[in-house]
């Protein structure tokens, strides 16, 4: 079996409201990850699931924790910081996966375990300064715009080598690999092209200077397209709606059009 040519972004995702609901949505996502990995001849253990809890209130996140989740991705720093404080009684890891302004670097340095949307040196420098002050380090992914859409954050692919070569000066940043958002389309082949580009950028960097890309992980794939991303080498899928349920607001709300 191969993946569908048509991706469904309009799928009706069940809104999980009980621990049992979460057990079943999580199990289903893990099952699909395993199926996609197998199809690609990969070991499912190579693929991390990062549950994305943006817009989900803490009452429901607590149910997801009871169902076994311990890390969450959030795209807004303020929301992530607030939730980390509301749920400080739980032992959770928070990943910031959305665009960061350098004046918010201070907050990220305080609570985040990971930052996946690094795309400017100014932000790298601000994070490094704050992390030094906190006496800690941070796992980071460099975000690349693989869809050539104006509205997406992340750097153009041609800027990546120069950017990566500047990161070793920031000793508190542990580069884990690359992150991307594919083109928002139901055409699986257009989406696949974005994932293939990220992977080839990773491979070229490894050949040129493996020290610049750490373990060379690839964070790519969301609820609508993670099976395709896994076929193209993803090592971290960021899945929100397929675990928590459909969000009320359209994606354009989170990724401004221009
Ligand atoms: C919201 C979000 C996701 C998850 O999207 P879903 O459709 O809920 O799976 C992944 N990555 C980023 C950067 C996001 O903002």
PDB file of N, CA and C and ligand atoms in Angstrom, residues 9 13 50-54 73-76 96-99 116-117 143 179-181 184 219 221-226 237-247 251 254-255, ligand 1:
ATOM      1  N   UNK A   9      -6.989  17.605   4.704  1.00  0.00           N
ATOM      2  CA  UNK A   9      -6.810  18.557   5.801  1.00  0.00           C
ATOM      3  C   UNK A   9      -8.142  18.817   6.481  1.00  0.00           C
ATOM      4  N   UNK A  13     -11.427  15.390  12.945  1.00  0.00           N
ATOM      5  CA  UNK A  13     -10.666  14.776  14.024  1.00  0.00           C
ATOM      6  C   UNK A  13     -11.527  14.751  15.283  1.00  0.00           C
ATOM      7  N   UNK A  50       5.884  14.450  18.555  1.00  0.00           N
ATOM      8  CA  UNK A  50       5.766  15.648  19.391  1.00  0.00           C
ATOM      9  C   UNK A  50       4.308  16.111  19.350  1.00  0.00           C
ATOM     10  N   UNK A  51       3.544  15.873  20.409  1.00  0.00           N
ATOM     11  CA  UNK A  51       2.142  16.291  20.433  1.00  0.00           C
ATOM     12  C   UNK A  51       2.068  17.825  20.523  1.00  0.00           C
ATOM     13  N   UNK A  52       1.234  18.421  19.680  1.00  0.00           N
ATOM     14  CA  UNK A  52       1.130  19.892  19.629  1.00  0.00           C
ATOM     15  C   UNK A  52      -0.176  20.328  20.304  1.00  0.00           C
ATOM     16  N   UNK A  53      -0.035  21.051  21.426  1.00  0.00           N
ATOM     17  CA  UNK A  53      -1.199  21.351  22.277  1.00  0.00           C
ATOM     18  C   UNK A  53      -1.665  22.799  22.174  1.00  0.00           C
ATOM     19  N   UNK A  54      -1.273  23.518  21.120  1.00  0.00           N
ATOM     20  CA  UNK A  54      -1.683  24.927  21.017  1.00  0.00           C
ATOM     21  C   UNK A  54      -3.202  25.047  21.030  1.00  0.00           C
ATOM     22  N   UNK A  73       4.332  20.481  22.172  1.00  0.00           N
ATOM     23  CA  UNK A  73       4.798  21.565  21.326  1.00  0.00           C
ATOM     24  C   UNK A  73       3.762  22.678  21.328  1.00  0.00           C
ATOM     25  N   UNK A  74       4.235  23.915  21.380  1.00  0.00           N
ATOM     26  CA  UNK A  74       3.355  25.091  21.357  1.00  0.00           C
ATOM     27  C   UNK A  74       3.972  26.077  20.383  1.00  0.00           C
ATOM     28  N   UNK A  75       3.136  26.804  19.604  1.00  0.00           N
ATOM     29  CA  UNK A  75       3.743  27.718  18.627  1.00  0.00           C
ATOM     30  C   UNK A  75       3.862  29.147  19.135  1.00  0.00           C
ATOM     31  N   UNK A  76       3.214  29.457  20.270  1.00  0.00           N
ATOM     32  CA  UNK A  76       3.335  30.811  20.808  1.00  0.00           C
ATOM     33  C   UNK A  76       4.026  30.771  22.167  1.00  0.00           C
ATOM     34  N   UNK A  96       9.027  24.884  21.928  1.00  0.00           N
ATOM     35  CA  UNK A  96       8.460  26.028  21.205  1.00  0.00           C
ATOM     36  C   UNK A  96       8.721  25.783  19.728  1.00  0.00           C
ATOM     37  N   UNK A  97       7.636  25.726  18.934  1.00  0.00           N
ATOM     38  CA  UNK A  97       7.774  25.337  17.523  1.00  0.00           C
ATOM     39  C   UNK A  97       7.386  26.460  16.581  1.00  0.00           C
ATOM     40  N   UNK A  98       7.095  27.658  17.133  1.00  0.00           N
ATOM     41  CA  UNK A  98       6.680  28.766  16.281  1.00  0.00           C
ATOM     42  C   UNK A  98       7.674  29.913  16.322  1.00  0.00           C
ATOM     43  N   UNK A  99       7.466  30.843  15.415  1.00  0.00           N
ATOM     44  CA  UNK A  99       8.317  32.014  15.256  1.00  0.00           C
ATOM     45  C   UNK A  99       8.550  32.743  16.580  1.00  0.00           C
ATOM     46  N   UNK A 116      12.229  24.950  17.986  1.00  0.00           N
ATOM     47  CA  UNK A 116      12.317  24.353  16.646  1.00  0.00           C
ATOM     48  C   UNK A 116      12.248  25.354  15.510  1.00  0.00           C
ATOM     49  N   UNK A 117      12.185  26.640  15.795  1.00  0.00           N
ATOM     50  CA  UNK A 117      11.944  27.596  14.698  1.00  0.00           C
ATOM     51  C   UNK A 117      13.039  28.656  14.607  1.00  0.00           C
ATOM     52  N   UNK A 143      14.804  26.366  11.172  1.00  0.00           N
ATOM     53  CA  UNK A 143      13.628  26.271  10.303  1.00  0.00           C
ATOM     54  C   UNK A 143      13.939  26.770   8.896  1.00  0.00           C
ATOM     55  N   UNK A 179      13.965  21.916  10.558  1.00  0.00           N
ATOM     56  CA  UNK A 179      12.512  21.833  10.698  1.00  0.00           C
ATOM     57  C   UNK A 179      11.857  22.548   9.522  1.00  0.00           C
ATOM     58  N   UNK A 180      10.708  22.060   9.078  1.00  0.00           N
ATOM     59  CA  UNK A 180       9.967  22.771   8.037  1.00  0.00           C
ATOM     60  C   UNK A 180       8.467  22.534   8.153  1.00  0.00           C
ATOM     61  N   UNK A 181       7.726  23.432   7.515  1.00  0.00           N
ATOM     62  CA  UNK A 181       6.290  23.271   7.289  1.00  0.00           C
ATOM     63  C   UNK A 181       6.141  23.119   5.782  1.00  0.00           C
ATOM     64  N   UNK A 184       0.837  24.185   2.177  1.00  0.00           N
ATOM     65  CA  UNK A 184      -0.484  23.781   2.657  1.00  0.00           C
ATOM     66  C   UNK A 184      -1.323  23.390   1.451  1.00  0.00           C
ATOM     67  N   UNK A 219      12.591  17.567  11.567  1.00  0.00           N
ATOM     68  CA  UNK A 219      11.265  17.751  12.145  1.00  0.00           C
ATOM     69  C   UNK A 219      10.331  18.172  11.032  1.00  0.00           C
ATOM     70  N   UNK A 221       6.241  17.104   9.180  1.00  0.00           N
ATOM     71  CA  UNK A 221       5.030  16.302   9.196  1.00  0.00           C
ATOM     72  C   UNK A 221       4.113  16.736  10.319  1.00  0.00           C
ATOM     73  N   UNK A 222       2.823  16.959   9.971  1.00  0.00           N
ATOM     74  CA  UNK A 222       1.788  17.340  10.929  1.00  0.00           C
ATOM     75  C   UNK A 222       0.590  16.402  10.724  1.00  0.00           C
ATOM     76  N   UNK A 223      -0.547  16.708  11.380  1.00  0.00           N
ATOM     77  CA  UNK A 223      -1.680  15.775  11.323  1.00  0.00           C
ATOM     78  C   UNK A 223      -2.051  15.342   9.902  1.00  0.00           C
ATOM     79  N   UNK A 224      -2.014  16.292   8.955  1.00  0.00           N
ATOM     80  CA  UNK A 224      -2.479  15.971   7.601  1.00  0.00           C
ATOM     81  C   UNK A 224      -1.449  15.285   6.721  1.00  0.00           C
ATOM     82  N   UNK A 225      -0.178  15.350   7.115  1.00  0.00           N
ATOM     83  CA  UNK A 225       0.845  14.878   6.166  1.00  0.00           C
ATOM     84  C   UNK A 225       1.993  14.092   6.799  1.00  0.00           C
ATOM     85  N   UNK A 226       1.824  13.637   8.038  1.00  0.00           N
ATOM     86  CA  UNK A 226       2.989  13.002   8.682  1.00  0.00           C
ATOM     87  C   UNK A 226       3.391  11.670   8.052  1.00  0.00           C
ATOM     88  N   UNK A 237       7.651  14.048  14.159  1.00  0.00           N
ATOM     89  CA  UNK A 237       6.399  14.542  13.596  1.00  0.00           C
ATOM     90  C   UNK A 237       5.679  15.354  14.666  1.00  0.00           C
ATOM     91  N   UNK A 238       5.174  16.524  14.261  1.00  0.00           N
ATOM     92  CA  UNK A 238       4.511  17.455  15.192  1.00  0.00           C
ATOM     93  C   UNK A 238       3.005  17.347  14.948  1.00  0.00           C
ATOM     94  N   UNK A 239       2.322  16.656  15.850  1.00  0.00           N
ATOM     95  CA  UNK A 239       0.924  16.304  15.590  1.00  0.00           C
ATOM     96  C   UNK A 239      -0.005  16.901  16.637  1.00  0.00           C
ATOM     97  N   UNK A 240      -0.904  17.777  16.191  1.00  0.00           N
ATOM     98  CA  UNK A 240      -1.863  18.393  17.098  1.00  0.00           C
ATOM     99  C   UNK A 240      -3.253  17.803  16.939  1.00  0.00           C
ATOM    100  N   UNK A 241      -3.913  18.185  15.848  1.00  0.00           N
ATOM    101  CA  UNK A 241      -5.336  17.851  15.696  1.00  0.00           C
ATOM    102  C   UNK A 241      -5.650  16.354  15.734  1.00  0.00           C
ATOM    103  N   UNK A 242      -4.772  15.535  15.236  1.00  0.00           N
ATOM    104  CA  UNK A 242      -5.056  14.093  15.233  1.00  0.00           C
ATOM    105  C   UNK A 242      -5.022  13.507  16.642  1.00  0.00           C
ATOM    106  N   UNK A 243      -4.444  14.241  17.582  1.00  0.00           N
ATOM    107  CA  UNK A 243      -4.435  13.778  18.977  1.00  0.00           C
ATOM    108  C   UNK A 243      -5.508  14.492  19.803  1.00  0.00           C
ATOM    109  N   UNK A 244      -5.571  15.830  19.655  1.00  0.00           N
ATOM    110  CA  UNK A 244      -6.455  16.622  20.518  1.00  0.00           C
ATOM    111  C   UNK A 244      -7.826  16.880  19.931  1.00  0.00           C
ATOM    112  N   UNK A 245      -7.906  16.891  18.595  1.00  0.00           N
ATOM    113  CA  UNK A 245      -9.160  17.233  17.931  1.00  0.00           C
ATOM    114  C   UNK A 245      -8.969  18.478  17.098  1.00  0.00           C
ATOM    115  N   UNK A 246      -9.942  18.711  16.242  1.00  0.00           N
ATOM    116  CA  UNK A 246      -9.882  19.832  15.310  1.00  0.00           C
ATOM    117  C   UNK A 246      -9.795  21.173  16.046  1.00  0.00           C
ATOM    118  N   UNK A 247      -8.973  22.085  15.527  1.00  0.00           N
ATOM    119  CA  UNK A 247      -8.920  23.431  16.114  1.00  0.00           C
ATOM    120  C   UNK A 247     -10.010  24.292  15.492  1.00  0.00           C
ATOM    121  N   UNK A 251      -5.682  27.435   9.885  1.00  0.00           N
ATOM    122  CA  UNK A 251      -4.232  27.527  10.037  1.00  0.00           C
ATOM    123  C   UNK A 251      -3.690  28.913   9.715  1.00  0.00           C
ATOM    124  N   UNK A 254      -2.576  30.961  12.560  1.00  0.00           N
ATOM    125  CA  UNK A 254      -1.287  30.697  13.222  1.00  0.00           C
ATOM    126  C   UNK A 254      -0.118  31.088  12.343  1.00  0.00           C
ATOM    127  N   UNK A 255      -0.312  31.000  11.036  1.00  0.00           N
ATOM    128  CA  UNK A 255       0.735  31.348  10.082  1.00  0.00           C
ATOM    129  C   UNK A 255       0.204  32.473   9.218  1.00  0.00           C
TER     130      UNK A 255
HETATM  131  C1  LIG B   1       0.006  23.676  14.841  1.00  0.00           C
HETATM  132  C2  LIG B   1       1.332  23.216  14.373  1.00  0.00           C
HETATM  133  C3  LIG B   1       1.565  21.865  14.076  1.00  0.00           C
HETATM  134  C4  LIG B   1       0.505  20.792  14.233  1.00  0.00           C
HETATM  135  O1  LIG B   1      -0.521  20.932  13.302  1.00  0.00           O
HETATM  136  P1  LIG B   1      -1.764  19.912  13.342  1.00  0.00           P
HETATM  137  O2  LIG B   1      -2.486  20.137  12.090  1.00  0.00           O
HETATM  138  O3  LIG B   1      -2.547  20.261  14.545  1.00  0.00           O
HETATM  139  O4  LIG B   1      -1.180  18.544  13.471  1.00  0.00           O
HETATM  140  C5  LIG B   1       2.838  21.503  13.661  1.00  0.00           C
HETATM  141  N1  LIG B   1       3.823  22.418  13.525  1.00  0.00           N
HETATM  142  C6  LIG B   1       3.635  23.716  13.800  1.00  0.00           C
HETATM  143  C7  LIG B   1       4.777  24.653  13.635  1.00  0.00           C
HETATM  144  C8  LIG B   1       2.391  24.163  14.236  1.00  0.00           C
HETATM  145  O5  LIG B   1       2.208  25.471  14.509  1.00  0.00           O
END
